[in-house]
PDB file of C-alpha atoms and ligand atoms in Angstrom:
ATOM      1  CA  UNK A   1      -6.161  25.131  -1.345  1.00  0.00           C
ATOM      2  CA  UNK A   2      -9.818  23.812  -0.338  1.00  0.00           C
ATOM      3  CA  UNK A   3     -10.685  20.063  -0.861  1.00  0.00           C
ATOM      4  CA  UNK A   4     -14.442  20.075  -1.786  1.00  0.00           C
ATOM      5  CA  UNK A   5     -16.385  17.158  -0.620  1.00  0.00           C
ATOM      6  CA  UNK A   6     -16.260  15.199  -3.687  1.00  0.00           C
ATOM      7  CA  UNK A   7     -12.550  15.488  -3.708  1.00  0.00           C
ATOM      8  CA  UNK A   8     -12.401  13.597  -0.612  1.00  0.00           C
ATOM      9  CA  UNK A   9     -10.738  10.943  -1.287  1.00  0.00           C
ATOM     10  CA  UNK A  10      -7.193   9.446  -0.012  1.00  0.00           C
ATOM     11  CA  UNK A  11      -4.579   7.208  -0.715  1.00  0.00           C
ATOM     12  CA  UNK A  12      -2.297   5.549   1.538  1.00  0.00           C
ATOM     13  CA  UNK A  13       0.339   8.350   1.332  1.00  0.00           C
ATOM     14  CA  UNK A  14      -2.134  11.275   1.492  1.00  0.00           C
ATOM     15  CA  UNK A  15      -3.581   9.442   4.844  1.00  0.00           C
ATOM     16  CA  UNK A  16      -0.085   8.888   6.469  1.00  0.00           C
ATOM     17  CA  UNK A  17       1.396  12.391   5.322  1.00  0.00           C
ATOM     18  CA  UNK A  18      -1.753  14.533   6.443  1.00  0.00           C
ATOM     19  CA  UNK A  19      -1.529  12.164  10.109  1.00  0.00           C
ATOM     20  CA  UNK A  20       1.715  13.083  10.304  1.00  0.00           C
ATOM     21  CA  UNK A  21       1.246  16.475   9.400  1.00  0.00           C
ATOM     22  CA  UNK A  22      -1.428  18.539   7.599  1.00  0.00           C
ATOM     23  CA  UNK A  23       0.257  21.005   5.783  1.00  0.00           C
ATOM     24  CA  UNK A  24       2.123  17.816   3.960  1.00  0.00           C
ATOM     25  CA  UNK A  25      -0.806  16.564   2.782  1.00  0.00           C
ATOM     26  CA  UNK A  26      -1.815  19.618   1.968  1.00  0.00           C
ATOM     27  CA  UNK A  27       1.375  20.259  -0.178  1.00  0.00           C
ATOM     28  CA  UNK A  28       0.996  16.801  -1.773  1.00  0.00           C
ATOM     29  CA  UNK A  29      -2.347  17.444  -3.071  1.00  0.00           C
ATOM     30  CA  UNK A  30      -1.716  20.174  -4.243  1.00  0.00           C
ATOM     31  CA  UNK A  31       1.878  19.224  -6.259  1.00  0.00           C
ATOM     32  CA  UNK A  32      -0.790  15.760  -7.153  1.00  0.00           C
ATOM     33  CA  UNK A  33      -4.347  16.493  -7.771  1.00  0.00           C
ATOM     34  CA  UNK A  34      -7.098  13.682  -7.243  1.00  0.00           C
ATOM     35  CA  UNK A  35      -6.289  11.471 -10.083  1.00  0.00           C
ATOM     36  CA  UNK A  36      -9.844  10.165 -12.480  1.00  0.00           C
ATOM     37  CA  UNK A  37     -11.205   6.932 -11.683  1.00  0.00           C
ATOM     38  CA  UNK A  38     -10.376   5.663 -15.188  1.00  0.00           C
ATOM     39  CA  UNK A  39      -7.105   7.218 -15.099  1.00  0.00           C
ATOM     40  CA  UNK A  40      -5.739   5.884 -11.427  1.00  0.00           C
ATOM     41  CA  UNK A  41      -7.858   2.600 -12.679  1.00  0.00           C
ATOM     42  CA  UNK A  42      -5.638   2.170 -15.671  1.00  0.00           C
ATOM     43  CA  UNK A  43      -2.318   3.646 -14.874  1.00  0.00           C
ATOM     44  CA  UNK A  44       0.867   2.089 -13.353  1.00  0.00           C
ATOM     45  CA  UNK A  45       1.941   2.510  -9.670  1.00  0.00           C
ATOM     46  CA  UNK A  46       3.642   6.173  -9.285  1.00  0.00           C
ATOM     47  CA  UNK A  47       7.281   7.064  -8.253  1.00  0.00           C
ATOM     48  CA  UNK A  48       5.606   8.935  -5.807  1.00  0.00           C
ATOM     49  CA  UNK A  49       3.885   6.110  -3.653  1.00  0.00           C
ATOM     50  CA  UNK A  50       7.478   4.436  -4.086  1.00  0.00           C
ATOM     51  CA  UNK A  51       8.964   7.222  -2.087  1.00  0.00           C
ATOM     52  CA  UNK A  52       5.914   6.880   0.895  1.00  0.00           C
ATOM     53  CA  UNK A  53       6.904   3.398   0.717  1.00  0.00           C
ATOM     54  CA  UNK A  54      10.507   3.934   1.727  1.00  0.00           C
ATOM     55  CA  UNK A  55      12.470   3.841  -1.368  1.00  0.00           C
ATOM     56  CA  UNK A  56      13.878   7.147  -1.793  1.00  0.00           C
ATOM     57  CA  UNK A  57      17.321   6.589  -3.142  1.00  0.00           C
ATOM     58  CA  UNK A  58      16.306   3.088  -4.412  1.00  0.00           C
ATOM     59  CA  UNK A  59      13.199   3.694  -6.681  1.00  0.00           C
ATOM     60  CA  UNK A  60      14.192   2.480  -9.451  1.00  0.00           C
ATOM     61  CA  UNK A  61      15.153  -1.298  -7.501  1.00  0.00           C
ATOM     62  CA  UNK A  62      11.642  -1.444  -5.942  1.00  0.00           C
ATOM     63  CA  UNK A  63      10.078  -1.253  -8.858  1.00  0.00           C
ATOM     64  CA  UNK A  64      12.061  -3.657 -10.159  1.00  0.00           C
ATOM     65  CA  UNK A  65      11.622  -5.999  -7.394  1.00  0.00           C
ATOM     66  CA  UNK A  66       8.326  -5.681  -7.614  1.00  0.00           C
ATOM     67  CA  UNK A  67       7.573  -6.393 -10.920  1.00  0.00           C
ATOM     68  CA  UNK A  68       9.603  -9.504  -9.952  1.00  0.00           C
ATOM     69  CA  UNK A  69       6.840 -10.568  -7.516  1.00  0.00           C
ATOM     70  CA  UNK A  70       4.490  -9.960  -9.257  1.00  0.00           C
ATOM     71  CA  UNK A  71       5.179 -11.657 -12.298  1.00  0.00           C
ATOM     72  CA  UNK A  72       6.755 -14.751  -9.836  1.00  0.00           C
ATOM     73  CA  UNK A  73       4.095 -17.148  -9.584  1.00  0.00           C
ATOM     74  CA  UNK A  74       3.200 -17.040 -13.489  1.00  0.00           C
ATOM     75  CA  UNK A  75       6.955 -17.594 -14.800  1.00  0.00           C
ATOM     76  CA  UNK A  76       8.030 -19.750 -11.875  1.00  0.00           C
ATOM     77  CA  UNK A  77       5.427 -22.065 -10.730  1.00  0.00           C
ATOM     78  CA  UNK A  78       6.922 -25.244 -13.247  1.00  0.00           C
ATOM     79  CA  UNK A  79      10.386 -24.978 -11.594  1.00  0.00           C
ATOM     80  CA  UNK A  80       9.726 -24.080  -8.079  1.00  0.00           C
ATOM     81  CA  UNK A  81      10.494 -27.466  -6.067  1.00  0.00           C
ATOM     82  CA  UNK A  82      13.633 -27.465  -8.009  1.00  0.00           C
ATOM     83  CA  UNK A  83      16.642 -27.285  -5.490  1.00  0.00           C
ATOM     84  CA  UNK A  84      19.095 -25.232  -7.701  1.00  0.00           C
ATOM     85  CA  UNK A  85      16.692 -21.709  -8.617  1.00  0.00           C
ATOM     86  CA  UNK A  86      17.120 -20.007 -11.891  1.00  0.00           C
ATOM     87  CA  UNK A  87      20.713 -17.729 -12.288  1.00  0.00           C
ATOM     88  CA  UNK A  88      18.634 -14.733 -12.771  1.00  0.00           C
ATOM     89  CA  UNK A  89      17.689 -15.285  -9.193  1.00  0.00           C
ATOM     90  CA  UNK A  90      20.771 -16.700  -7.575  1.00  0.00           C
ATOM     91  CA  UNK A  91      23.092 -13.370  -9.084  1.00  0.00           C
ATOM     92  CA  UNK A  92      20.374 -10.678  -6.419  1.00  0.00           C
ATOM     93  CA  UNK A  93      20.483 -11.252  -2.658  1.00  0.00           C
ATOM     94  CA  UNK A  94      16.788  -9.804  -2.756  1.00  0.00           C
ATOM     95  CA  UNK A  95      15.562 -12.396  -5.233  1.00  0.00           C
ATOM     96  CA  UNK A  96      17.325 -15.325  -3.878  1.00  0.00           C
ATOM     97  CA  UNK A  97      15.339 -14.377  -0.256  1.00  0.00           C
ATOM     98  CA  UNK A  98      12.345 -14.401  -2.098  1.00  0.00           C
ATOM     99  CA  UNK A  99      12.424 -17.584  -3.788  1.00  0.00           C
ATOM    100  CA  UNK A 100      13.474 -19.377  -0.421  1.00  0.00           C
ATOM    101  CA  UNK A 101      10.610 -18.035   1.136  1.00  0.00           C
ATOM    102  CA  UNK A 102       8.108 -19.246  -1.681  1.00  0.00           C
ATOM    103  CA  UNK A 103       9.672 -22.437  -2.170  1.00  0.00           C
ATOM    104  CA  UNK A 104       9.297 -22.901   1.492  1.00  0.00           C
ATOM    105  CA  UNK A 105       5.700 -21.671   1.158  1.00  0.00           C
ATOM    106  CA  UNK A 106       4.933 -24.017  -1.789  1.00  0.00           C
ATOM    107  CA  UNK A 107       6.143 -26.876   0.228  1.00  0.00           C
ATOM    108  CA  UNK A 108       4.073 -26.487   3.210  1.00  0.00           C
ATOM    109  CA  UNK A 109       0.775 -25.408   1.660  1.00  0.00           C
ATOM    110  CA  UNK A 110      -1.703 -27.773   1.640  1.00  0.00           C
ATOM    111  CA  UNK A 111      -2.999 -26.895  -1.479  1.00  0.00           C
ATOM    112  CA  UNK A 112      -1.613 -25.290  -4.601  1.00  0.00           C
ATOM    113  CA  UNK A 113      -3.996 -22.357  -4.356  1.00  0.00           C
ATOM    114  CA  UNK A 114      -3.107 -21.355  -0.568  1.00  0.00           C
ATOM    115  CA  UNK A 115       0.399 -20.720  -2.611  1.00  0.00           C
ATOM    116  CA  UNK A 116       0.058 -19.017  -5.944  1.00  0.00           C
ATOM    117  CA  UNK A 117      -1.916 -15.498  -5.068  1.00  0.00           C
ATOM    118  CA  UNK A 118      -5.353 -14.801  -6.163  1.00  0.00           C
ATOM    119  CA  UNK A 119      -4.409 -11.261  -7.539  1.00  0.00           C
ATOM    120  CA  UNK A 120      -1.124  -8.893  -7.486  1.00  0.00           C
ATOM    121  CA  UNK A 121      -0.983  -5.499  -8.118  1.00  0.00           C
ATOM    122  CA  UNK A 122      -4.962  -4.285  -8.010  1.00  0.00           C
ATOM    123  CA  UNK A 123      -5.404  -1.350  -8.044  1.00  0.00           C
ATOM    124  CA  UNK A 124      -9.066  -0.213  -6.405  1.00  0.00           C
ATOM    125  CA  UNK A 125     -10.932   3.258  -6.162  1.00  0.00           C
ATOM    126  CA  UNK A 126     -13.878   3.486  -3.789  1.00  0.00           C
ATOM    127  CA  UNK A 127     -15.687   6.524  -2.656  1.00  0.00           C
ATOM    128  CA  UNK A 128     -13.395   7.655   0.190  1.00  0.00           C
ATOM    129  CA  UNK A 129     -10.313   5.297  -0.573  1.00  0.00           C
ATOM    130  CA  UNK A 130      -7.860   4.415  -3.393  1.00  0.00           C
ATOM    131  CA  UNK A 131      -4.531   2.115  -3.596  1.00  0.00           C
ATOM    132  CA  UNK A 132      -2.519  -0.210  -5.063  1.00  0.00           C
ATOM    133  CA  UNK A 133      -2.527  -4.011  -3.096  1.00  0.00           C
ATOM    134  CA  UNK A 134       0.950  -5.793  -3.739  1.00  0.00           C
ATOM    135  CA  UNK A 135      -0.758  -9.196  -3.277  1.00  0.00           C
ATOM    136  CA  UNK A 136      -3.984 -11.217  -1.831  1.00  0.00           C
ATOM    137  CA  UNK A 137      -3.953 -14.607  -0.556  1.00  0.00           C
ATOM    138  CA  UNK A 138      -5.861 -17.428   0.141  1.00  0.00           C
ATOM    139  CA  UNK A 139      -5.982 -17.406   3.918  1.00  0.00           C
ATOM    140  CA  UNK A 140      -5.631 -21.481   5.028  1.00  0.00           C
ATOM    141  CA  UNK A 141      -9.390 -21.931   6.258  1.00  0.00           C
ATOM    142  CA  UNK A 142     -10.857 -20.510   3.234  1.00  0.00           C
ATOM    143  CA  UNK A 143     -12.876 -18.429   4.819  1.00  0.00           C
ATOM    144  CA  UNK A 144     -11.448 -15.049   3.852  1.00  0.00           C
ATOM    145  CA  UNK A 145      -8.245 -13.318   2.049  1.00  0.00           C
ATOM    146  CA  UNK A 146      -4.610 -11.885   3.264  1.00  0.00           C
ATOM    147  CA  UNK A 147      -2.943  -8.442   1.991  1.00  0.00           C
ATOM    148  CA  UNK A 148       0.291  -9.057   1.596  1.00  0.00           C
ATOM    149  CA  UNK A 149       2.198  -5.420   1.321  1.00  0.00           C
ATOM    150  CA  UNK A 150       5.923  -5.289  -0.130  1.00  0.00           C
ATOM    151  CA  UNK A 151       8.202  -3.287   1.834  1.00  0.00           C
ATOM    152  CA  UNK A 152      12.179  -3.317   1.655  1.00  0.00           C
ATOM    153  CA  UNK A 153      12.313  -2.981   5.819  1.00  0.00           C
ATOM    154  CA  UNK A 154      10.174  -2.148   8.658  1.00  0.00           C
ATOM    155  CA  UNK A 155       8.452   1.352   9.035  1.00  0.00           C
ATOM    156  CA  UNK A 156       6.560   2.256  12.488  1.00  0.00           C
ATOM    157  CA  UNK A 157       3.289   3.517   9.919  1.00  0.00           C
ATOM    158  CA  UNK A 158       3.127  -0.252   8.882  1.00  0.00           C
ATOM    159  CA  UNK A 159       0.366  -1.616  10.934  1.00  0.00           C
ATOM    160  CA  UNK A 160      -1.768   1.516   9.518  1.00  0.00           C
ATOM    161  CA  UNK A 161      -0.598   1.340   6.237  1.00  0.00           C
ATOM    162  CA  UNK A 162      -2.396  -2.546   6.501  1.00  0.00           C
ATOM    163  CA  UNK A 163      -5.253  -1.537   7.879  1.00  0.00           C
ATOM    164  CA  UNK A 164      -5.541   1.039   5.125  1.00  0.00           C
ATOM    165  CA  UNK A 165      -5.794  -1.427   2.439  1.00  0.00           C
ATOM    166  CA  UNK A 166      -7.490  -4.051   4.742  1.00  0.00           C
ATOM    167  CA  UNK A 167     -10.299  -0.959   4.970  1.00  0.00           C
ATOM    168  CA  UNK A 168      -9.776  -0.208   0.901  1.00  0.00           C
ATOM    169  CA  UNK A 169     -10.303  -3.673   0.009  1.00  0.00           C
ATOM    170  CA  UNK A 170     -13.516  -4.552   1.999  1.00  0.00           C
ATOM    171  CA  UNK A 171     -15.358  -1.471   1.440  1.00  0.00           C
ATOM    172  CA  UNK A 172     -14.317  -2.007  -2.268  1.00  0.00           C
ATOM    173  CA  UNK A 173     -16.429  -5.738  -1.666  1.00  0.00           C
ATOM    174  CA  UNK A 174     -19.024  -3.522  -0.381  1.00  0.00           C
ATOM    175  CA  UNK A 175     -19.403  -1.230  -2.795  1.00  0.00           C
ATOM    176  CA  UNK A 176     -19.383  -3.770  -5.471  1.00  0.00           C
ATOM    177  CA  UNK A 177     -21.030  -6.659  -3.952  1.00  0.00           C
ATOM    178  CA  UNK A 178     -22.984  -7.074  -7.232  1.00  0.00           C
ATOM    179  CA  UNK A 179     -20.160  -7.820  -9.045  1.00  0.00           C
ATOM    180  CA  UNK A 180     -19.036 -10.948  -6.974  1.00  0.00           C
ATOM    181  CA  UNK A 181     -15.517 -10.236  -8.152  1.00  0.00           C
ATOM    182  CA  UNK A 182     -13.756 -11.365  -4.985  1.00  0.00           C
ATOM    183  CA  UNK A 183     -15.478 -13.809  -2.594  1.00  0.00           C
ATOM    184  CA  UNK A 184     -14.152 -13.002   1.009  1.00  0.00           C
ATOM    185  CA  UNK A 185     -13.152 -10.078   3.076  1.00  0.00           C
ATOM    186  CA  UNK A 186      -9.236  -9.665   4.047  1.00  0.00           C
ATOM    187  CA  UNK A 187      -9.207 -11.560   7.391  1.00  0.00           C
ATOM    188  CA  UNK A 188      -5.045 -10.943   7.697  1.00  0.00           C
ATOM    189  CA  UNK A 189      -2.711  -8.613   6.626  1.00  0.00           C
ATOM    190  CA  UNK A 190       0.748  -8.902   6.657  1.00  0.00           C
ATOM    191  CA  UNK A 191       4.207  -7.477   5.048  1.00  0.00           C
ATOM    192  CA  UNK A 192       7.299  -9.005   3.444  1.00  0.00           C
ATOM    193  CA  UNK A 193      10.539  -7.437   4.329  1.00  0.00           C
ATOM    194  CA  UNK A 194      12.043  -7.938   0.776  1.00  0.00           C
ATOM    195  CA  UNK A 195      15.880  -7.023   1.914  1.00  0.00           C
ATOM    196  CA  UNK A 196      15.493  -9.249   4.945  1.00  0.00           C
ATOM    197  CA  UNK A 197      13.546 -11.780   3.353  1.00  0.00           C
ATOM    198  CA  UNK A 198      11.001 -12.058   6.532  1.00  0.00           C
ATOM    199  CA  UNK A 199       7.383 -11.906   6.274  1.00  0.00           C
ATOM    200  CA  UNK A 200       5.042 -10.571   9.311  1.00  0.00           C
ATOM    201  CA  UNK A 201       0.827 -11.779   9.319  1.00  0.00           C
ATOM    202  CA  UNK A 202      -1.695 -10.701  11.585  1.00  0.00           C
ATOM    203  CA  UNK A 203      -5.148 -11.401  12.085  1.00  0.00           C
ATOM    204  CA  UNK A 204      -7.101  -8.572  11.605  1.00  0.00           C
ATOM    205  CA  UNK A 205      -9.180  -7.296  14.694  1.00  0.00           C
ATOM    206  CA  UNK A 206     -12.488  -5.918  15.274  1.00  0.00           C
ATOM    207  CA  UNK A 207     -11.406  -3.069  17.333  1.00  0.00           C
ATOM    208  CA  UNK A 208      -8.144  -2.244  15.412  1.00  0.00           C
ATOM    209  CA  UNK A 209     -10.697  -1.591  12.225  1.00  0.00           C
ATOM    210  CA  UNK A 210     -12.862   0.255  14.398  1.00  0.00           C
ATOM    211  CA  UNK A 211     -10.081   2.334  15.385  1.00  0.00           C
ATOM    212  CA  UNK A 212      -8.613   2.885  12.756  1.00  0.00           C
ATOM    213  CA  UNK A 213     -12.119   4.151  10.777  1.00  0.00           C
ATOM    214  CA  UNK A 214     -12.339   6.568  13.467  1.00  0.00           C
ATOM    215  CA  UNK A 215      -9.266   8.029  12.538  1.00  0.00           C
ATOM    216  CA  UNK A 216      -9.840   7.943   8.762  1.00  0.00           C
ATOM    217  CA  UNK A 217     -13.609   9.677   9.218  1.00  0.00           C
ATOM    218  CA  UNK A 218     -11.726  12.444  11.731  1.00  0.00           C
ATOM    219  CA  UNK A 219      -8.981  12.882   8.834  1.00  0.00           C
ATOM    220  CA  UNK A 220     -11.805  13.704   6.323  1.00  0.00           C
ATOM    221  CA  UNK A 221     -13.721  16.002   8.235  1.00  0.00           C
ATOM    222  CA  UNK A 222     -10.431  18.027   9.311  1.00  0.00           C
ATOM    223  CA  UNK A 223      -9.260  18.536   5.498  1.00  0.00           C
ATOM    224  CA  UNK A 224     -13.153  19.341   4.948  1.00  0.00           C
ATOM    225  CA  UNK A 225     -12.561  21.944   7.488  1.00  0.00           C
ATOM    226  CA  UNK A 226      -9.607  22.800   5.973  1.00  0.00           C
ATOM    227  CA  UNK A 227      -7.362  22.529   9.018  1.00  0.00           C
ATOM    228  CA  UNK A 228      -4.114  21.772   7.614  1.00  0.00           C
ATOM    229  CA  UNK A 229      -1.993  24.064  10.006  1.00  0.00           C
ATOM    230  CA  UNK A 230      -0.197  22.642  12.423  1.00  0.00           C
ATOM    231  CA  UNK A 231       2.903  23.883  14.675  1.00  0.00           C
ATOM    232  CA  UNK A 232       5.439  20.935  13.691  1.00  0.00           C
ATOM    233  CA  UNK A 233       8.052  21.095  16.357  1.00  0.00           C
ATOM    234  CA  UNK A 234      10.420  18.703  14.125  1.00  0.00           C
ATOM    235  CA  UNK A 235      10.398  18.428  10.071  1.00  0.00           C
ATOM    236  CA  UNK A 236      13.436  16.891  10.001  1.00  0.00           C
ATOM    237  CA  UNK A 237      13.941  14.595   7.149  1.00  0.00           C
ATOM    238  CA  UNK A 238      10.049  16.273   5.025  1.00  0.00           C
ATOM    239  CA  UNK A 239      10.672  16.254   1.666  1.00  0.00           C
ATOM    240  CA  UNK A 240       8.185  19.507   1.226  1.00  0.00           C
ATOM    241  CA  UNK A 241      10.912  21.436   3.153  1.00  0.00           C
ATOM    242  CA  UNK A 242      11.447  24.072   0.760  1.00  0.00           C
ATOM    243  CA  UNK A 243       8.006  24.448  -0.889  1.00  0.00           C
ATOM    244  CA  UNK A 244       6.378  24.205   3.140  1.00  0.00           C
ATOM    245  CA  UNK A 245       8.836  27.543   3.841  1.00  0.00           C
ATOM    246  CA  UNK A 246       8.023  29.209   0.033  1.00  0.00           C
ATOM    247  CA  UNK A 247       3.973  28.534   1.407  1.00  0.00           C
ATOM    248  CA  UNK A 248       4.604  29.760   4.937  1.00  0.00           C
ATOM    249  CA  UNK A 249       6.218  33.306   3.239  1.00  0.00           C
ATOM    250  CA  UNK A 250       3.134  33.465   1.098  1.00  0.00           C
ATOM    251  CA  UNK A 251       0.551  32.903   4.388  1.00  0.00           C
ATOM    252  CA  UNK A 252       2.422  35.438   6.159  1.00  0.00           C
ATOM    253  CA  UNK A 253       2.543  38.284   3.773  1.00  0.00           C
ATOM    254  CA  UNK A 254      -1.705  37.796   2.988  1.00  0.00           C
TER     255      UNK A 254
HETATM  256  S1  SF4 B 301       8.344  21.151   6.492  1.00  0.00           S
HETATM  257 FE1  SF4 B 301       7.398  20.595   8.446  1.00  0.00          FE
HETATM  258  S2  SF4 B 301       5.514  21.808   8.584  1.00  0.00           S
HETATM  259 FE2  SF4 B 301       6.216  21.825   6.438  1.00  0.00          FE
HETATM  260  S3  SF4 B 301       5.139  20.148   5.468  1.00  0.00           S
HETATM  261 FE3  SF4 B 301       7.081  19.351   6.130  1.00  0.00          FE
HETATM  262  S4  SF4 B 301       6.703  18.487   8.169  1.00  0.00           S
HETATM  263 FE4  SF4 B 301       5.000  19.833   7.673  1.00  0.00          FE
END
């Protein structure tokens, strides 16, 4: 498989799986060819980012849980100070943490708007870039916006997954400054832990951008190059397993 210049383009999981190795991304693109504007623009969020995400196993409750955030704010905003929450949330553990942590939220913000989210579930295409963002804040100054990502636990790619959108999201502002759609650049990121009910925000840095850019442009130029072999000392636990071993066959034999 080649990736021509125009198909240069990643998501999330296609970053994370060709850093952690090539030949995954490789097998990825190849099992999930670069989706249309219009049609990743207009379509719903994919089983497969699910399983980047950490829900293999459990698919079908994160996207259950988070259609229940996203639709939160909307069906929930009248009876939020209430101290008794709805049954439909009381009978789920995960729900329950939720609504603690936004009723808790509600009560301390200032304002109503540093509480109800400026958008869920956006999905944005730029040039190099595409994704999904679970939520964007208000951050309390006003002076920019948070990504808040979903997550069921913690995952050591976290802090890049963040920056990935952080990255997605402003050069999305860039591209479409025109357009005025959104008024700030993300200034924190941050996850909630949806089966612990904790929530984690960091100021975005300078430097950690930076960084992280470098890495993205280095990515790009390496699947340009087509350099997607690499001598993985452990796959335990890659879900390409069997099609990476069917491939390697196939390399061999040409
Ligand atoms: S099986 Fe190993 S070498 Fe093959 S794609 Fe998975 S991690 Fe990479």
């Amino acid at each position: 498989m080649v990736v021509r210049e125009y198909e240069l383009n990643l998501s999330a999981t296609e970053f994370l799986y060709f850093l952690d190795c090539p030949q995954k991304f490789r097998i990825y693109r190849i099992l999930n060819p670069l989706p249309y504007k219009e049609n990743f623009l207009s379509s719903r969020r994919s089983l497969s980012s699910y399983k980047m995400r950490g829900y293999q196993g459990k698919k079908s409750d994160g996207i259950d849980y988070h259609n229940f955030f996203e639709t939160f704010h909307r069906k929930y905003a009248n009876v939020i100070s209430q101290t008794i929450p709805p049954d439909e949330v009381c009978k789920d553990n995960v729900k329950l943490l939720y609504w603690t942590e936004q009723q808790k939220n509600y009560f301390t913000a200032k304002e109503d708007c540093y509480w109800y989210p400026i958008d869920k579930e956006i999905r944005l295409m730029t040039e190099k870039k595409r994704g999904v963002i679970d939520c964007i804040e208000l951050c309390e100054k006003r002076n920019g916006f948070r990504i808040i990502d979903y997550k069921p636990t913690f995952d050591s790619n976290d802090h890049l997954l963040l920056l990935f959108y952080a990255s997605l999201f402003n050069e999305y502002r860039l591209e479409n400054k025109d357009e005025g759609e959104y008024d700030f650049d993300v200034l924190e990121v941050g996850c909630y832990y949806y089966e612990m009910g904790v929530r984690k925000v960091y100021n975005l840095k300078e430097v950690n951008i930076l960084a992280f850019e470098r890495i993205f442009v280095k990515s790009l130029e390496k699947i340009l190059n087509n350099e997607f072999f690499l001598d993985k000392s452990s796959c335990w636990g890659c879900i390409f397993i069997r099609i990476c071993k069917i491939e390697k066959s196939r390399e061999y034999r040409s």
